[in-house]
C-alpha positions as protocol buffer text, in pm:
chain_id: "A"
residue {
  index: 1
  type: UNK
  ca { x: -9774 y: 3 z: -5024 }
}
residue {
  index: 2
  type: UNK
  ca { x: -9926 y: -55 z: -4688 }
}
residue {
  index: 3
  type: UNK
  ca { x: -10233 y: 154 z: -4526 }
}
residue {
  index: 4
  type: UNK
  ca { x: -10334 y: 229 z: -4152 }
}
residue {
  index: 5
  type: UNK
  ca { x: -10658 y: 143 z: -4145 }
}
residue {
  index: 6
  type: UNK
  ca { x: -10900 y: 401 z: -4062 }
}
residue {
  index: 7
  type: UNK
  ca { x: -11055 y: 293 z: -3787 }
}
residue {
  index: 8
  type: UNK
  ca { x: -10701 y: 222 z: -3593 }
}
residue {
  index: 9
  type: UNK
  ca { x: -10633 y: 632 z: -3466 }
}
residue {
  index: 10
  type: UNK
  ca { x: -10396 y: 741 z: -3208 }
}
residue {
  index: 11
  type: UNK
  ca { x: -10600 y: 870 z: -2943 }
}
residue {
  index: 12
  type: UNK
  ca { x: -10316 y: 1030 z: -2666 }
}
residue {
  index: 13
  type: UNK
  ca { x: -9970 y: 1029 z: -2665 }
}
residue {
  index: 14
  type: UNK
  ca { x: -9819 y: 1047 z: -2346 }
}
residue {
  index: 15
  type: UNK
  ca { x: -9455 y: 1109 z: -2253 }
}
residue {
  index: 16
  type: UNK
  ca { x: -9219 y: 849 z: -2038 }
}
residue {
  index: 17
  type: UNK
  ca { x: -8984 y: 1162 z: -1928 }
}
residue {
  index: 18
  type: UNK
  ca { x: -9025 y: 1301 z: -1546 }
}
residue {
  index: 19
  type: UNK
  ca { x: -9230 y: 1590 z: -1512 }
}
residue {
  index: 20
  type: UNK
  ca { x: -9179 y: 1832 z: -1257 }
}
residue {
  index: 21
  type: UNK
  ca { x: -9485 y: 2008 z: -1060 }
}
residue {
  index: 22
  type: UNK
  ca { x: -9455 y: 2347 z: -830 }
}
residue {
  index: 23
  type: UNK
  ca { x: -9717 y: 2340 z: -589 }
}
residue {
  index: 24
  type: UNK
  ca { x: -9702 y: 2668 z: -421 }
}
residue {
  index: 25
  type: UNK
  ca { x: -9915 y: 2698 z: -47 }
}
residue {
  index: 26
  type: UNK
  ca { x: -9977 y: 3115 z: 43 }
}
residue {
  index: 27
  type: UNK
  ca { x: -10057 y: 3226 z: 372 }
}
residue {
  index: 28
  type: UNK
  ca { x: -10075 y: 2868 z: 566 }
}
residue {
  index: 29
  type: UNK
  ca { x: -10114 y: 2924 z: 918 }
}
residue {
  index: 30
  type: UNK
  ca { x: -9901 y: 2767 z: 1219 }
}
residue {
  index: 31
  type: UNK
  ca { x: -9973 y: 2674 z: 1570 }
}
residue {
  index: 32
  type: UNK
  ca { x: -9955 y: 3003 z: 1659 }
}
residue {
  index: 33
  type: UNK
  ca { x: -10083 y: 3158 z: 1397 }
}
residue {
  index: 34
  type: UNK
  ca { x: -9850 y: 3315 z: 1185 }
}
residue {
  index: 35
  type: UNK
  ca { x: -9889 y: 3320 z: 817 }
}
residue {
  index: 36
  type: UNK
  ca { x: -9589 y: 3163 z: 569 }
}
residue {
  index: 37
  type: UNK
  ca { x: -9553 y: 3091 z: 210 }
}
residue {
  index: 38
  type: UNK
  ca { x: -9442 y: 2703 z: 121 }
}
residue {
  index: 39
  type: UNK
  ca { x: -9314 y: 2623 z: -247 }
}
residue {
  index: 40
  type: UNK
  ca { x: -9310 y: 2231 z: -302 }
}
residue {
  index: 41
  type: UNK
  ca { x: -9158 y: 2057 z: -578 }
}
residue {
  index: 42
  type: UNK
  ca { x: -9207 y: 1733 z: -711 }
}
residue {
  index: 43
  type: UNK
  ca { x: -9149 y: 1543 z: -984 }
}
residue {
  index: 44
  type: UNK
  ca { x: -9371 y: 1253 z: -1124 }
}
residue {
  index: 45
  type: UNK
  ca { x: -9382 y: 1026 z: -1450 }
}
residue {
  index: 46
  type: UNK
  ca { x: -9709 y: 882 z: -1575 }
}
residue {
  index: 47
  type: UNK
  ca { x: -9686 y: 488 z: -1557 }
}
residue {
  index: 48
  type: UNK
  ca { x: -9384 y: 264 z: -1613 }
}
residue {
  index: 49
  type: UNK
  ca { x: -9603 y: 57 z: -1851 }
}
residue {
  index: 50
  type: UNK
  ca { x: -9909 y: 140 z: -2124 }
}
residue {
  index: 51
  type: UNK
  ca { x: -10150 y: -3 z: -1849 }
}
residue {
  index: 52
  type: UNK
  ca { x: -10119 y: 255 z: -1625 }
}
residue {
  index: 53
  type: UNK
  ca { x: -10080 y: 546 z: -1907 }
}
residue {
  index: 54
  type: UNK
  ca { x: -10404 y: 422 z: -2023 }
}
residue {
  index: 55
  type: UNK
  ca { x: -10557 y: 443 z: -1652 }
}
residue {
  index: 56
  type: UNK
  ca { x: -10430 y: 765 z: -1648 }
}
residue {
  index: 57
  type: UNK
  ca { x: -10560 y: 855 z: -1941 }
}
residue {
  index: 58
  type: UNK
  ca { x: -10879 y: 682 z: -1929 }
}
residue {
  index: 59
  type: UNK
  ca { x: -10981 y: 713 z: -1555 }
}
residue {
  index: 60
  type: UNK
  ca { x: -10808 y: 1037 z: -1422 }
}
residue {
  index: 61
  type: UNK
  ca { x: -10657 y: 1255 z: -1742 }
}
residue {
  index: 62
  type: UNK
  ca { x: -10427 y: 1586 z: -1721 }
}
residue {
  index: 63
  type: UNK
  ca { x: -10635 y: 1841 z: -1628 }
}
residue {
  index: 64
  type: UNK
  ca { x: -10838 y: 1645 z: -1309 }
}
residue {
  index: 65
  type: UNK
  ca { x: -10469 y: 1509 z: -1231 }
}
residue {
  index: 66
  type: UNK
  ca { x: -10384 y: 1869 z: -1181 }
}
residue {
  index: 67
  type: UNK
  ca { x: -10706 y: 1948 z: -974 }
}
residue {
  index: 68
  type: UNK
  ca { x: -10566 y: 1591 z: -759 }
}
residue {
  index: 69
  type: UNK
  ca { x: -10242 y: 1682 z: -710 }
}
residue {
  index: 70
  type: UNK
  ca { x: -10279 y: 2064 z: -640 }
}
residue {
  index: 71
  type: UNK
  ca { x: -10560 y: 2007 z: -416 }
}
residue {
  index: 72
  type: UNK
  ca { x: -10369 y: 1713 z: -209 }
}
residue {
  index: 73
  type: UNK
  ca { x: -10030 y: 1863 z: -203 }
}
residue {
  index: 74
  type: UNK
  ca { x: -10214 y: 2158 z: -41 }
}
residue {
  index: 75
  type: UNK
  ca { x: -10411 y: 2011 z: 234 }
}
residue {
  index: 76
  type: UNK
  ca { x: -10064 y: 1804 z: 306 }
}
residue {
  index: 77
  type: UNK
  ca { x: -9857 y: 2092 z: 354 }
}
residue {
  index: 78
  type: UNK
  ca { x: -10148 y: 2317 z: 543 }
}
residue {
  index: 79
  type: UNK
  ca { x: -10172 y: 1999 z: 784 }
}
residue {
  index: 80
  type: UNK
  ca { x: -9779 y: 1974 z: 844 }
}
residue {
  index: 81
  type: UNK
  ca { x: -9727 y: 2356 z: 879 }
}
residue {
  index: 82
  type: UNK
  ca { x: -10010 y: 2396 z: 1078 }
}
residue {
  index: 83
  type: UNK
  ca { x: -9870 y: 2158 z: 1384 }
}
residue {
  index: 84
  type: UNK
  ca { x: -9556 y: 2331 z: 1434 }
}
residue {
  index: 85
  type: UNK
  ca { x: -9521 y: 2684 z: 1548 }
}
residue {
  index: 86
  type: UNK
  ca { x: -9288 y: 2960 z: 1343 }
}
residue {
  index: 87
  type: UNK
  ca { x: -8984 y: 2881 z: 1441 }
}
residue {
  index: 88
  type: UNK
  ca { x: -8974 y: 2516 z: 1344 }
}
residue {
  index: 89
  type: UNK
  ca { x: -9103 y: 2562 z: 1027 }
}
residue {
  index: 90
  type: UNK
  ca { x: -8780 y: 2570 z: 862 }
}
residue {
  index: 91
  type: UNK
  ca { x: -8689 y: 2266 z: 1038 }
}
residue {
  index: 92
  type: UNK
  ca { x: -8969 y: 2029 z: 811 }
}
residue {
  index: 93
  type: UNK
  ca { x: -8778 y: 1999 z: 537 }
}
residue {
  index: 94
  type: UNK
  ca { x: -8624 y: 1702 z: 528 }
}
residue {
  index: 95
  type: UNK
  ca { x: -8875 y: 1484 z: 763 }
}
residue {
  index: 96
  type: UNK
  ca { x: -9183 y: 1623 z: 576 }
}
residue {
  index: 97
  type: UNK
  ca { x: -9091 y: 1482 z: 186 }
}
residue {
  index: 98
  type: UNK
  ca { x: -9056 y: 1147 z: 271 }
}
residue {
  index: 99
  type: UNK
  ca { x: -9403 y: 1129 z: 436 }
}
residue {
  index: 100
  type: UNK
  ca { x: -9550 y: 1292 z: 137 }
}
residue {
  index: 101
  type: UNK
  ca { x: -9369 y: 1126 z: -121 }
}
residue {
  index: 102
  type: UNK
  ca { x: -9567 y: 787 z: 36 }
}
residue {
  index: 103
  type: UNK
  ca { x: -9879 y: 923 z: 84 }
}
residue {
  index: 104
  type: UNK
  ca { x: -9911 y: 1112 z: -220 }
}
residue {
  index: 105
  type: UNK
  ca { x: -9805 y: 763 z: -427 }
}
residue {
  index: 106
  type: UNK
  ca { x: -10058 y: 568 z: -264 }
}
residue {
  index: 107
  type: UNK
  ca { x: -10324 y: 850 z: -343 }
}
residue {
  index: 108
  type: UNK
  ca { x: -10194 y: 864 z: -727 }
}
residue {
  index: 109
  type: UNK
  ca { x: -10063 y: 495 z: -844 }
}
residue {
  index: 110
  type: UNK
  ca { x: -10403 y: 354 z: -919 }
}
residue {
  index: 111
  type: UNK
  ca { x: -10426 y: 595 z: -1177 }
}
residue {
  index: 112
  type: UNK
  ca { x: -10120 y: 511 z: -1328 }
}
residue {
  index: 113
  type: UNK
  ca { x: -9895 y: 768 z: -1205 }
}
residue {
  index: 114
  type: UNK
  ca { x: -9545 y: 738 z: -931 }
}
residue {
  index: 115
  type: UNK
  ca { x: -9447 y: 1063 z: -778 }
}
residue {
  index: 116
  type: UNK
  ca { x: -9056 y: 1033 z: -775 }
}
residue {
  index: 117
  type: UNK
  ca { x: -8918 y: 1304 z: -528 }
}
residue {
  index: 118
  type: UNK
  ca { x: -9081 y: 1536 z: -330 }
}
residue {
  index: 119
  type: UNK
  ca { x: -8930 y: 1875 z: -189 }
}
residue {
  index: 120
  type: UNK
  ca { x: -9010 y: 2192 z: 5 }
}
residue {
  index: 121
  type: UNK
  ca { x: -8786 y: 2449 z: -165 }
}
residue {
  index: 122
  type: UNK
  ca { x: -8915 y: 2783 z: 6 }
}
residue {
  index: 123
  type: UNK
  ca { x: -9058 y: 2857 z: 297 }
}
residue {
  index: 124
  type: UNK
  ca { x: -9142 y: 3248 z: 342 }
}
residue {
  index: 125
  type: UNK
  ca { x: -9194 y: 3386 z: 688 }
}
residue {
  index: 126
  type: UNK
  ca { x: -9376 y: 3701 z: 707 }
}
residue {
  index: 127
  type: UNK
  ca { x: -9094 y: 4022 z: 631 }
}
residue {
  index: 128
  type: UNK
  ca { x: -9158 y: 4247 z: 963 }
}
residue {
  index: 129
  type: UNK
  ca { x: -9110 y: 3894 z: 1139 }
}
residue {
  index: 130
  type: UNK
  ca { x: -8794 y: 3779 z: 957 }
}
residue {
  index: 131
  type: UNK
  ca { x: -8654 y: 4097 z: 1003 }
}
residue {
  index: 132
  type: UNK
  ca { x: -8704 y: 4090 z: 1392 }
}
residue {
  index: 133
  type: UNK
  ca { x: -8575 y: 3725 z: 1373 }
}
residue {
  index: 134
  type: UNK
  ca { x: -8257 y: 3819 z: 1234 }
}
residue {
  index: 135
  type: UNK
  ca { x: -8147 y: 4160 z: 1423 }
}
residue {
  index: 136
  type: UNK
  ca { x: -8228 y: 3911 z: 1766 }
}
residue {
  index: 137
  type: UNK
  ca { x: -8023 y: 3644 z: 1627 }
}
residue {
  index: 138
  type: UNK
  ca { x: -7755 y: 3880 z: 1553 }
}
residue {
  index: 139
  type: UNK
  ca { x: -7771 y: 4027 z: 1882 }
}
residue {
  index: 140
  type: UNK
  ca { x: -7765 y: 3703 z: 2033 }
}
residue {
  index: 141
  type: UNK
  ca { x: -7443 y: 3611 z: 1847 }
}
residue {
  index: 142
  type: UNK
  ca { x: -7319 y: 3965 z: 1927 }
}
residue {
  index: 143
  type: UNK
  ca { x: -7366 y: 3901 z: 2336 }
}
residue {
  index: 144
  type: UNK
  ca { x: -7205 y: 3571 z: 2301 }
}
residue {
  index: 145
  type: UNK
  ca { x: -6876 y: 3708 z: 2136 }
}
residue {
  index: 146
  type: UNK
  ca { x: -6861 y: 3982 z: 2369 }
}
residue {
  index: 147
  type: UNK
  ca { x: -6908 y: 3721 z: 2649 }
}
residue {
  index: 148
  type: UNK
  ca { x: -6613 y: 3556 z: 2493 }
}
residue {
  index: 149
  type: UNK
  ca { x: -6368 y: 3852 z: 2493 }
}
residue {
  index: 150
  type: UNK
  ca { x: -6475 y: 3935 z: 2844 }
}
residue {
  index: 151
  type: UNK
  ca { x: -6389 y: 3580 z: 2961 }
}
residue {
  index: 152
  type: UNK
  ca { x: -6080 y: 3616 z: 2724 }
}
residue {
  index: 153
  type: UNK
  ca { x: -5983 y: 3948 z: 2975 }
}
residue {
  index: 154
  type: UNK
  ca { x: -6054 y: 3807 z: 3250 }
}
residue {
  index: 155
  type: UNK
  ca { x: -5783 y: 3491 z: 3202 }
}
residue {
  index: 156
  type: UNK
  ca { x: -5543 y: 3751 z: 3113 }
}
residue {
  index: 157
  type: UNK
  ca { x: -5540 y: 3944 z: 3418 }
}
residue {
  index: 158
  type: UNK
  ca { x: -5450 y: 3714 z: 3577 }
}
């Protein structure tokens, strides 16, 4: 019969898998100061190797990683939204992530932690705003096919 000895104890167990983190950012100001709603995702995993799950453990640890990560996903996404105006907004999808995804690694890895993929997955204009957005963009597209059909006339006469 074989014993583990007393003072050998299991002090954390902490999972391999990819964990995935919402970061929602509420009434983040543009350039010109109009108030939307970003929803990040990302998704990390702690260490590839029980070094760095023990620095995370040992030097950072789940609830001041959360404070870490909340706190600089935040200021990231306040900075980026506030340097373009409301309309372009929707437009920092793509360019925004891979910035992050760097800088948010190199704030994070010497605790033992690598941020695989960050992504913006909502951003909320204000409703009276959106709704004025899309009755001029309709009315824009509405001008331009009416443009059309009077060119269209036009050729046919002839």
């Amino acid at each position: 019969i074989w014993f583990w000895p007393g003072w050998c104890r299991i002090s954390h167990i902490v999972t391999r898998a990819t964990v995935t983190y919402n970061a929602p950012t509420r009434n983040c100001p543009t350039a010109d100061n109009v108030m939307v709603n970003v929803d990040l995702s990302l998704t990390f995993r702690i260490g590839p190797d029980p070094e760095a799950a023990a620095n995370f453990i040992y030097k950072l640890g789940a609830h001041r990683f959360d404070e870490l990560i909340a706190a600089e996903t935040e200021e990231a996404i306040r900075g980026l939204v506030y340097s373009v105006t409301h309309d372009k907004v929707n437009d920092l999808r793509e360019e925004f992530a891979v910035g992050m995804l760097s800088t948010l690694n190199s704030k994070v890895v010497i605790y033992g932690v690598q941020i695989m993929n960050v992504k913006i997955t909502d951003v909320t204009l204000p409703p009276d705003l959106q709704d004025r957005l899309e009755r001029t963009t309709a009315f824009k597209t509405k001008m331009s096919e009416q443009e059309k059909s009077h060119e269209n006339r036009v050729r046919v006469l002839e």
